[in-house]
Amino acid sequence: MKRTFSLLLVALLGASLATACSDDPDPSRSTPDAGDEVDGGDIDGGGDIDGGNDTDGGNDTDGGNDTDGGNDTDGGNDTDGGEVPDTRAELHTYATTGVLTFTEALEGPDGDLIVMGVSNSVGAGDKDTTLARIGADGTPVWQKALGTADFDRLASLITTSEGDFLAVGTTQRSGNFAPWLVRFDAEGTISWQATYDVTSTEMDELNDVVADGLTELSDGNFAFGVAGTFAQEDENHLGYMVIDGDGEFVRGTWVLENADVPVALLGDEALTVVGNQTIVFPSSPALEKIAAVHFDDAGVPQWALAHLQNDTEVHDVVQSDDGNLTFAGWHANDDTERSDAWAMNVTEAGAITWQRVFAHQDSEQAFSVELANNGDVLLSTSSIAGSIDEGNYTGTAHILRLDPVTGDLLDTQSLGLGENQDLTLYDTLLLSDGSVALVGESLYTELHSELSGALLRASSIDELDTCANLEDSPAFPATNTAMESPNIYDDVEGLTGDLVVTRGSVDIFQVVDITTDQGSTCPL
């Protein structure tokens, strides 16, 4: 998925963004300000990965009997009478001398995971990106930190059609934020890194440009979302850049829709760029707004959703095969003064088909959205209570399964971790063998007093209760929110333009092999 931008970056963007909420973990996390994700529901909307049964209907290939009378774990029979494999879920934690958070995971070779994160205690600076390959047993194959002495944060990660990996995010160049890309393979070998100085045909002065959201195009090039000052002073606008497989700039465009940070980029020919804007008022709290712009395959903007609800922020977007987009994030509840999980479905033409808010007794945010095998929407949300400093910091994650046509709440599952034990999960990965991996951070105090990277793996969602404590599902009353029509671009003259891009040096970037203290625990 995912994954999207951090309070770490927002804090560095200046006073105009200082109060912005974010969809990414803040390593300080001393107050409850956000949500976390966990996939506590069934992947296919009601059963195991394959619908609740194994592929041969519960029996083995010889018609229900094995050669030695042994039985397998699903009510059928195995072929050799050997030991039944251990299918219990496992939680692995990875600690450094400071904060380490895992933010995204992809499937690697042989059931291994490629995991991306952020740390304030390893690498060359105080905020660096971490990359790791972690084996199926939870043991790291390799771990690296990348960055400079300044802020360096990779935010989105994809597997390319060639089988290696590409990540995009933001670094600092000459005091300004700038896009940063890294391409690497499953052995941890970096093929290339690239940074870019980005201006436009209308604004030739370098300003902050942040990057997030990444996709591979049908022609083999890659596109990622950007936000920066491209047309007007003191205003940030959405756009995207296209590069080739070696990181060379191909083309780029911006559109006059305000956004401070991009969140997602979807499509392989026609593209939809999604971002968030923070509006600061002199004497009242800041507001969050959403911006989404759809471009055709020639780069011409077709429609925009410039503002959906006051104080709503998107964290993740997923696209279905029919082109529909499902957004996930949070919406401020004026009555309770809390944030509530929020989701919205938009057609390829920009029409909102449904938009829902799901209230909880605590502040709740949706950080991830996935589509189950049967098409159901899996909304990963979390609530946080207490604080690290006071020793009562806990997080409870939920999975809300929604009807993709109506947005109706079908069921809810909750993952509670007990007193003074926190597990925050920011990305959920469904692997090709039907297993599930969830990554995030843990305040597992027996291992470390700081937040540690966390990896929870299970043979299926239904096995999570063999490691964690599944609580009774809480109430999430759903509320319809206002529908709004898209802004259709009849004439784009003066509303869009070209980006001017120069590839920068990466000589100051360091790649450091790192190690972590590892722990494993069940039950939580």
Coordinates of C-alpha atoms in Angstrom, one line a residue, residues 29-514:
R29 CA 4.4 9.3 19.8
S30 CA 3.9 10.7 23.3
T31 CA 0.3 11.5 22.9
P32 CA -2.6 9.7 21.2
D33 CA -2.8 11.3 17.8
A34 CA -3.3 8.7 15.2
G35 CA -4.4 5.2 14.3
D36 CA -2.8 2.0 13.4
E37 CA -3.7 -0.9 11.2
V38 CA -4.1 -4.6 11.6
D39 CA -5.9 -7.1 9.5
G40 CA -8.1 -8.9 11.9
G41 CA -10.8 -10.0 9.5
D42 CA -11.0 -12.7 7.0
I43 CA -9.1 -12.0 3.8
D44 CA -11.9 -13.1 1.5
G45 CA -14.7 -11.6 3.6
G46 CA -15.8 -14.5 5.6
G47 CA -13.3 -17.3 5.6
D48 CA -9.7 -18.2 5.1
I49 CA -7.6 -17.1 2.2
D50 CA -9.2 -19.7 0.0
G51 CA -12.7 -19.3 1.3
G52 CA -12.4 -21.4 4.4
N53 CA -11.4 -24.7 2.9
D54 CA -8.1 -26.1 1.5
T55 CA -7.8 -26.6 -2.2
D56 CA -8.8 -30.2 -2.3
G57 CA -11.9 -29.8 -0.2
G58 CA -10.4 -31.0 3.0
N59 CA -9.0 -34.3 1.7
D60 CA -5.8 -35.2 0.1
T61 CA -5.3 -36.3 -3.5
D62 CA -5.9 -40.1 -2.9
G63 CA -9.5 -39.6 -2.1
G64 CA -9.5 -38.9 1.6
N65 CA -7.0 -41.4 3.0
D66 CA -3.2 -41.1 3.3
T67 CA -0.7 -43.9 3.1
D68 CA -0.2 -44.2 6.8
G69 CA -3.4 -43.1 8.4
G70 CA -2.2 -39.7 9.5
N71 CA -4.5 -36.7 9.6
D72 CA -3.7 -33.2 8.5
T73 CA -4.8 -30.0 10.2
D74 CA -7.9 -29.2 8.2
G75 CA -9.9 -32.4 8.6
G76 CA -8.5 -34.1 5.6
N77 CA -5.5 -36.5 5.5
D78 CA -1.9 -35.9 4.8
T79 CA 0.3 -38.0 2.5
D80 CA 3.0 -39.0 4.8
G81 CA 1.8 -39.1 8.4
G82 CA 4.6 -36.7 9.3
E83 CA 4.4 -33.9 11.9
V84 CA 1.7 -31.3 11.5
P85 CA 3.5 -28.0 10.7
D86 CA 3.2 -25.2 13.3
T87 CA 0.8 -22.7 12.0
R88 CA 0.7 -20.4 15.0
A89 CA 1.1 -16.7 14.4
E90 CA 4.4 -15.2 15.5
L91 CA 5.3 -11.6 16.5
H92 CA 8.9 -10.5 15.9
T93 CA 10.3 -7.3 17.2
Y94 CA 13.5 -5.5 16.1
A95 CA 15.0 -2.9 18.3
T96 CA 17.8 -0.3 17.9
T97 CA 19.1 2.2 20.4
G98 CA 16.3 4.6 19.5
V99 CA 13.1 4.4 17.5
L100 CA 12.5 2.0 14.7
T101 CA 9.3 1.7 12.8
F102 CA 8.3 -0.6 9.9
T103 CA 6.0 1.1 7.4
E104 CA 5.7 -1.1 4.4
A105 CA 6.3 -4.7 3.3
L106 CA 6.4 -6.6 0.0
E107 CA 6.8 -10.2 -0.8
G108 CA 10.3 -11.3 -1.7
P109 CA 11.8 -14.6 -2.8
D110 CA 11.1 -17.9 -0.9
G111 CA 8.5 -16.4 1.3
D112 CA 10.8 -13.7 2.7
L113 CA 9.7 -10.1 3.1
I114 CA 11.2 -6.9 1.9
V115 CA 10.4 -4.4 4.7
M116 CA 10.9 -0.6 4.6
G117 CA 10.9 1.6 7.7
V118 CA 12.3 4.7 9.4
S119 CA 14.6 5.2 12.3
N120 CA 16.1 8.0 14.4
S121 CA 19.1 6.1 15.7
V122 CA 20.8 4.3 12.7
G123 CA 22.3 5.6 9.6
A124 CA 23.9 9.0 8.8
G125 CA 21.2 11.3 10.2
D126 CA 18.5 11.6 12.8
K127 CA 15.8 10.5 10.4
D128 CA 16.8 7.8 7.9
T129 CA 15.1 5.0 5.9
T130 CA 15.7 1.4 6.7
L131 CA 15.4 -1.5 4.3
A132 CA 15.5 -5.2 5.3
R133 CA 14.9 -8.6 4.0
I134 CA 13.4 -10.8 6.7
G135 CA 13.1 -14.6 6.3
A136 CA 10.0 -16.6 6.9
D137 CA 11.2 -17.5 10.4
G138 CA 11.6 -13.8 11.3
T139 CA 15.4 -13.7 11.0
P140 CA 16.8 -10.8 9.0
V141 CA 18.8 -11.8 5.9
W142 CA 20.1 -8.3 5.6
Q143 CA 19.4 -4.9 7.0
K144 CA 20.5 -1.4 5.8
A145 CA 20.0 2.2 6.6
L146 CA 20.1 4.8 3.8
G147 CA 20.3 8.6 4.0
T148 CA 22.3 11.7 4.7
A149 CA 22.9 13.9 7.7
D150 CA 19.5 15.5 7.0
F151 CA 16.0 14.2 6.7
D152 CA 15.7 11.2 4.4
R153 CA 12.4 9.3 4.2
L154 CA 11.3 6.8 1.6
A155 CA 7.5 6.6 1.6
S156 CA 6.2 4.2 -1.1
L157 CA 7.6 0.8 -2.3
I158 CA 6.6 -1.3 -5.3
T159 CA 7.8 -4.5 -6.9
T160 CA 8.8 -3.9 -10.6
S161 CA 7.9 -6.1 -13.5
E162 CA 11.6 -7.2 -13.5
G163 CA 11.3 -8.5 -10.0
D164 CA 13.3 -6.0 -8.1
F165 CA 12.1 -3.1 -6.0
L166 CA 11.7 0.7 -6.4
A167 CA 11.0 3.1 -3.5
V168 CA 10.2 6.9 -3.6
G169 CA 10.2 9.5 -0.9
T170 CA 11.8 12.8 0.1
T171 CA 15.2 14.0 1.0
Q172 CA 16.8 17.4 1.5
R173 CA 19.0 19.2 -1.1
S174 CA 20.5 22.6 -0.3
G175 CA 17.9 23.2 2.4
N176 CA 14.9 22.2 0.3
F177 CA 12.9 19.0 0.2
A178 CA 13.4 17.1 -3.0
P179 CA 12.2 13.7 -4.5
W180 CA 14.4 10.7 -3.8
L181 CA 14.2 7.3 -5.4
V182 CA 16.1 4.1 -4.7
R183 CA 16.1 0.9 -6.9
F184 CA 17.4 -2.3 -5.3
D185 CA 17.2 -6.1 -5.6
A186 CA 16.3 -8.9 -3.1
E187 CA 19.9 -9.2 -2.1
G188 CA 20.0 -5.6 -0.9
T189 CA 22.2 -4.4 -3.8
I190 CA 21.3 -0.9 -4.8
S191 CA 21.1 -0.5 -8.6
W192 CA 20.8 3.3 -8.4
Q193 CA 19.7 6.2 -6.3
A194 CA 18.4 9.6 -7.7
T195 CA 17.4 12.9 -6.4
Y196 CA 15.9 15.7 -8.5
D197 CA 15.7 19.5 -8.5
V198 CA 12.2 20.3 -9.6
T199 CA 10.8 23.6 -10.8
S200 CA 8.3 24.5 -13.5
T201 CA 7.9 26.5 -16.6
E202 CA 6.1 29.1 -14.5
M203 CA 8.3 29.1 -11.4
D204 CA 12.1 28.7 -11.9
E205 CA 13.0 29.1 -8.2
L206 CA 13.7 26.0 -6.3
N207 CA 11.2 25.3 -3.5
D208 CA 10.2 22.4 -1.3
V209 CA 9.0 19.4 -3.4
V210 CA 7.8 16.3 -1.7
A211 CA 7.1 12.9 -3.3
D212 CA 5.0 9.9 -2.6
G213 CA 2.9 7.4 -4.5
L214 CA 4.5 5.2 -7.1
T215 CA 3.3 3.1 -10.0
E216 CA 4.8 1.3 -13.0
L217 CA 3.3 2.4 -16.3
S218 CA 2.3 0.1 -19.2
D219 CA 5.3 1.3 -21.2
G220 CA 7.8 0.2 -18.5
N221 CA 8.4 3.7 -17.1
F222 CA 7.5 4.7 -13.6
A223 CA 5.4 7.6 -12.3
F224 CA 5.3 9.1 -8.8
G225 CA 3.3 11.9 -7.2
V226 CA 4.8 15.3 -6.2
A227 CA 3.6 18.4 -4.5
G228 CA 5.3 21.8 -4.6
T229 CA 5.2 25.5 -5.5
F230 CA 4.9 25.2 -9.3
A231 CA 2.6 28.1 -10.3
Q232 CA 1.9 30.6 -7.5
E233 CA 3.9 32.0 -4.5
D234 CA 3.1 30.4 -1.2
E235 CA 0.8 27.7 -2.7
N236 CA 1.6 24.1 -3.2
H237 CA 0.1 22.1 -6.1
L238 CA -0.2 18.5 -7.1
G239 CA 1.6 16.9 -10.0
Y240 CA 3.5 13.9 -11.1
M241 CA 6.8 12.9 -12.6
V242 CA 7.7 10.1 -15.0
I243 CA 11.1 8.5 -15.0
D244 CA 12.6 5.5 -17.0
G245 CA 14.0 2.4 -15.4
D246 CA 17.4 4.0 -14.8
G247 CA 15.9 7.0 -13.0
E248 CA 16.2 9.5 -15.9
F249 CA 13.5 12.1 -16.1
V250 CA 11.0 11.6 -19.0
R251 CA 8.2 14.1 -18.3
G252 CA 6.2 15.8 -15.6
T253 CA 3.2 18.0 -15.1
W254 CA 1.4 20.0 -12.4
V255 CA -2.2 21.1 -12.0
L256 CA -3.6 24.1 -10.1
E257 CA -5.1 22.0 -7.2
N258 CA -3.7 22.8 -3.8
A259 CA -1.9 20.0 -1.8
D260 CA 1.0 20.1 0.6
V261 CA 1.9 16.4 0.3
P262 CA 1.0 13.7 -2.2
V263 CA -0.4 10.4 -0.8
A264 CA -1.0 8.1 -3.7
L265 CA -0.6 7.7 -7.4
L266 CA -2.7 5.1 -9.2
G267 CA -3.1 3.8 -12.8
D268 CA -0.7 2.5 -15.5
E269 CA -1.8 4.9 -18.3
A270 CA -4.4 7.4 -17.1
L271 CA -3.3 8.5 -13.6
T272 CA -5.0 9.7 -10.5
V273 CA -2.9 11.7 -8.0
V274 CA -4.2 12.1 -4.4
G275 CA -2.9 14.4 -1.8
N276 CA -3.7 16.4 1.4
Q277 CA -3.7 20.1 2.2
T278 CA -3.4 21.7 5.6
I279 CA -5.1 25.1 6.0
V280 CA -3.8 27.1 8.9
F281 CA -6.0 29.8 10.5
P282 CA -4.5 32.6 12.8
S283 CA -6.9 31.9 15.8
S284 CA -8.3 28.4 15.2
P285 CA -7.1 24.9 14.6
A286 CA -5.8 23.9 11.2
L287 CA -8.1 22.0 8.8
E288 CA -7.2 19.1 6.6
K289 CA -8.5 18.8 3.1
I290 CA -8.2 16.2 0.4
A291 CA -7.3 16.8 -3.2
A292 CA -7.5 14.3 -6.0
V293 CA -6.9 14.9 -9.7
H294 CA -7.4 12.5 -12.6
F295 CA -5.2 12.8 -15.7
D296 CA -5.8 11.1 -19.1
D297 CA -3.0 9.1 -20.7
A298 CA -1.8 12.3 -22.4
G299 CA -1.4 14.0 -19.1
V300 CA -4.4 16.3 -19.4
P301 CA -6.4 16.7 -16.2
Q302 CA -10.0 15.5 -16.6
W303 CA -11.6 16.0 -13.1
A304 CA -10.7 16.9 -9.6
L305 CA -12.2 16.3 -6.1
A306 CA -10.7 19.4 -4.5
H307 CA -12.5 19.3 -1.2
L308 CA -14.8 16.6 0.2
Q309 CA -15.4 17.4 3.9
N310 CA -13.9 19.9 6.3
D311 CA -11.1 18.3 8.3
T312 CA -10.8 15.0 6.5
E313 CA -7.4 13.5 5.5
V314 CA -6.7 10.5 3.3
H315 CA -4.0 8.0 4.2
D316 CA -4.3 5.3 1.5
V317 CA -6.1 4.6 -1.8
V318 CA -6.6 1.3 -3.6
Q319 CA -7.9 0.8 -7.2
S320 CA -10.1 -2.1 -8.3
D321 CA -10.0 -3.7 -11.7
D322 CA -12.9 -1.6 -12.9
G323 CA -11.0 1.6 -12.1
N324 CA -12.9 2.6 -9.0
L325 CA -10.9 4.1 -6.2
T326 CA -11.4 3.5 -2.5
F327 CA -10.0 6.1 -0.1
A328 CA -9.2 5.5 3.6
G329 CA -8.3 8.0 6.3
W330 CA -10.0 10.0 9.0
H331 CA -12.7 12.6 9.5
A332 CA -13.0 15.0 12.4
N333 CA -16.1 14.6 14.5
D334 CA -17.1 18.1 15.7
D335 CA -19.5 16.7 18.3
T336 CA -17.0 14.4 20.0
E337 CA -13.9 16.3 19.1
R338 CA -12.4 13.0 18.0
S339 CA -11.2 11.6 14.7
D340 CA -13.3 8.8 13.2
A341 CA -12.3 6.3 10.5
W342 CA -13.4 7.3 7.1
A343 CA -13.7 5.7 3.7
M344 CA -15.0 6.7 0.3
N345 CA -15.5 5.1 -3.1
V346 CA -15.1 7.1 -6.3
T347 CA -15.7 5.9 -9.9
E348 CA -13.1 6.3 -12.7
A349 CA -15.2 9.3 -13.8
G350 CA -14.9 11.0 -10.4
A351 CA -18.4 10.4 -9.1
I352 CA -18.6 9.5 -5.4
T353 CA -20.7 6.4 -5.0
W354 CA -20.5 6.2 -1.2
Q355 CA -18.7 8.0 1.7
R356 CA -18.9 6.7 5.2
V357 CA -17.6 7.6 8.7
F358 CA -17.2 4.9 11.3
A359 CA -17.2 6.2 14.9
H360 CA -15.5 4.5 17.8
Q361 CA -15.4 5.4 21.5
D362 CA -11.8 6.6 21.0
S363 CA -10.2 8.6 18.3
E364 CA -9.7 6.2 15.3
Q365 CA -8.1 6.5 11.9
A366 CA -7.9 4.3 8.9
F367 CA -4.3 3.9 7.7
S368 CA -4.7 1.2 5.1
V369 CA -7.3 -0.2 2.7
E370 CA -7.1 -3.5 0.8
L371 CA -9.4 -5.4 -1.4
A372 CA -10.2 -9.0 -0.4
N373 CA -10.3 -11.8 -2.9
N374 CA -14.1 -11.5 -3.2
G375 CA -13.9 -7.7 -3.7
D376 CA -14.9 -6.7 -0.2
V377 CA -13.1 -3.6 1.2
L378 CA -10.8 -4.3 4.2
L379 CA -10.3 -1.1 6.1
S380 CA -7.5 -1.3 8.7
T381 CA -8.0 1.2 11.5
S382 CA -6.7 1.8 15.0
S383 CA -7.2 3.7 18.1
I384 CA -4.6 4.8 20.6
A385 CA -4.9 5.7 24.3
G386 CA -2.5 6.9 26.9
S387 CA 1.2 7.9 26.5
I388 CA 4.6 6.4 26.4
D389 CA 5.9 8.8 29.1
E390 CA 3.1 7.8 31.5
G391 CA 3.6 4.1 30.9
N392 CA 0.0 3.4 29.9
Y393 CA 0.4 3.6 26.1
T394 CA -1.8 1.1 24.3
G395 CA -3.0 0.6 20.8
T396 CA -6.0 -1.4 19.6
A397 CA -6.3 -2.2 15.9
H398 CA -9.4 -3.2 14.0
I399 CA -10.3 -4.5 10.6
L400 CA -13.6 -3.2 9.2
R401 CA -15.0 -5.3 6.3
L402 CA -17.2 -3.2 4.0
D403 CA -19.5 -3.9 1.1
P404 CA -17.7 -2.5 -2.0
V405 CA -21.0 -1.5 -3.6
T406 CA -22.7 0.3 -0.7
G407 CA -19.9 0.9 1.9
D408 CA -22.1 -0.9 4.5
L409 CA -20.2 -2.3 7.4
L410 CA -20.3 -6.1 7.2
D411 CA -18.2 -7.1 10.2
T412 CA -15.5 -5.9 12.5
Q413 CA -12.7 -7.6 14.3
S414 CA -10.5 -6.2 17.1
L415 CA -6.9 -7.0 18.1
G416 CA -6.2 -6.0 21.7
L417 CA -2.8 -6.4 23.3
G418 CA -3.3 -6.1 27.0
E419 CA -2.3 -3.5 29.6
N420 CA 0.9 -1.5 28.8
Q421 CA 1.5 -3.5 25.6
D422 CA 1.3 -1.6 22.4
L423 CA 1.3 -3.0 18.8
T424 CA 0.7 -0.5 16.0
L425 CA 0.5 -2.0 12.5
Y426 CA 0.9 0.2 9.4
D427 CA 0.8 -2.2 6.5
T428 CA -0.9 -5.5 5.8
L429 CA 0.4 -7.8 3.1
L430 CA -1.4 -10.8 1.7
L431 CA 1.2 -13.2 0.4
S432 CA 0.9 -15.5 -2.6
D433 CA 0.8 -18.7 -0.4
G434 CA -2.3 -17.4 1.4
S435 CA -0.4 -16.3 4.5
V436 CA -0.5 -12.7 5.9
A437 CA 2.2 -10.4 7.2
L438 CA 1.6 -7.2 9.1
V439 CA 4.3 -4.6 9.9
G440 CA 4.5 -1.6 12.2
E441 CA 5.9 -0.8 15.6
S442 CA 5.7 -2.2 19.2
L443 CA 6.3 -0.9 22.6
Y444 CA 7.4 -4.3 23.9
T445 CA 9.0 -3.1 27.1
E446 CA 10.8 -6.4 27.9
L447 CA 12.9 -5.9 24.8
H448 CA 13.4 -2.2 24.7
S449 CA 12.0 1.1 26.2
E450 CA 11.6 2.7 22.8
L451 CA 9.4 1.8 19.9
S452 CA 10.7 -1.2 17.9
G453 CA 9.9 -2.5 14.5
A454 CA 7.3 -5.2 14.6
L455 CA 6.4 -8.0 12.2
L456 CA 3.3 -10.2 12.8
R457 CA 3.1 -13.3 10.5
A458 CA 0.4 -15.9 10.3
S459 CA -0.6 -18.7 7.9
S460 CA -3.9 -16.9 7.7
I461 CA -5.9 -14.2 9.3
D462 CA -7.7 -16.9 11.3
E463 CA -4.5 -17.8 13.0
L464 CA -3.9 -14.4 14.6
D465 CA -5.6 -15.5 17.8
T466 CA -2.8 -18.1 18.4
C467 CA -0.5 -15.2 19.2
A468 CA -2.5 -12.1 20.0
N469 CA -5.6 -11.6 22.0
L470 CA -8.7 -11.1 19.8
E471 CA -11.1 -9.0 21.7
D472 CA -14.9 -8.7 21.2
S473 CA -15.6 -6.5 18.2
P474 CA -16.5 -3.0 19.2
A475 CA -19.4 -1.0 17.8
F476 CA -18.6 1.1 14.8
P477 CA -21.9 2.9 13.9
A478 CA -21.7 4.0 10.3
T479 CA -22.7 7.5 9.2
N480 CA -23.3 8.6 5.6
T481 CA -21.4 11.8 4.8
A482 CA -22.1 14.4 2.0
M483 CA -21.8 13.4 -1.6
E484 CA -20.1 16.0 -3.9
S485 CA -19.8 16.1 -7.6
P486 CA -16.3 16.2 -9.2
N487 CA -15.0 19.4 -10.8
I488 CA -14.9 18.5 -14.5
Y489 CA -12.2 20.4 -16.5
D490 CA -13.8 21.9 -19.6
D491 CA -10.8 24.2 -20.3
V492 CA -7.4 23.5 -18.7
E493 CA -5.6 26.6 -20.1
G494 CA -3.6 28.2 -17.3
L495 CA -4.5 25.4 -14.9
T496 CA -1.6 23.1 -15.8
G497 CA 2.0 23.2 -16.9
D498 CA 5.2 21.2 -17.3
L499 CA 7.8 20.4 -14.7
V500 CA 11.4 21.3 -15.3
V501 CA 13.6 18.6 -13.7
T502 CA 17.4 18.1 -13.2
R503 CA 18.8 15.0 -11.8
G504 CA 21.0 15.6 -8.7
S505 CA 24.0 14.0 -7.2
V506 CA 23.7 11.2 -4.6
D507 CA 27.4 11.4 -3.5
I508 CA 26.5 12.3 0.1
F509 CA 24.1 9.4 0.6
Q510 CA 25.4 6.6 2.8
V511 CA 24.3 3.0 2.9
V512 CA 25.1 1.4 6.2
D513 CA 24.7 -2.3 7.2
I514 CA 22.8 -2.4 10.5

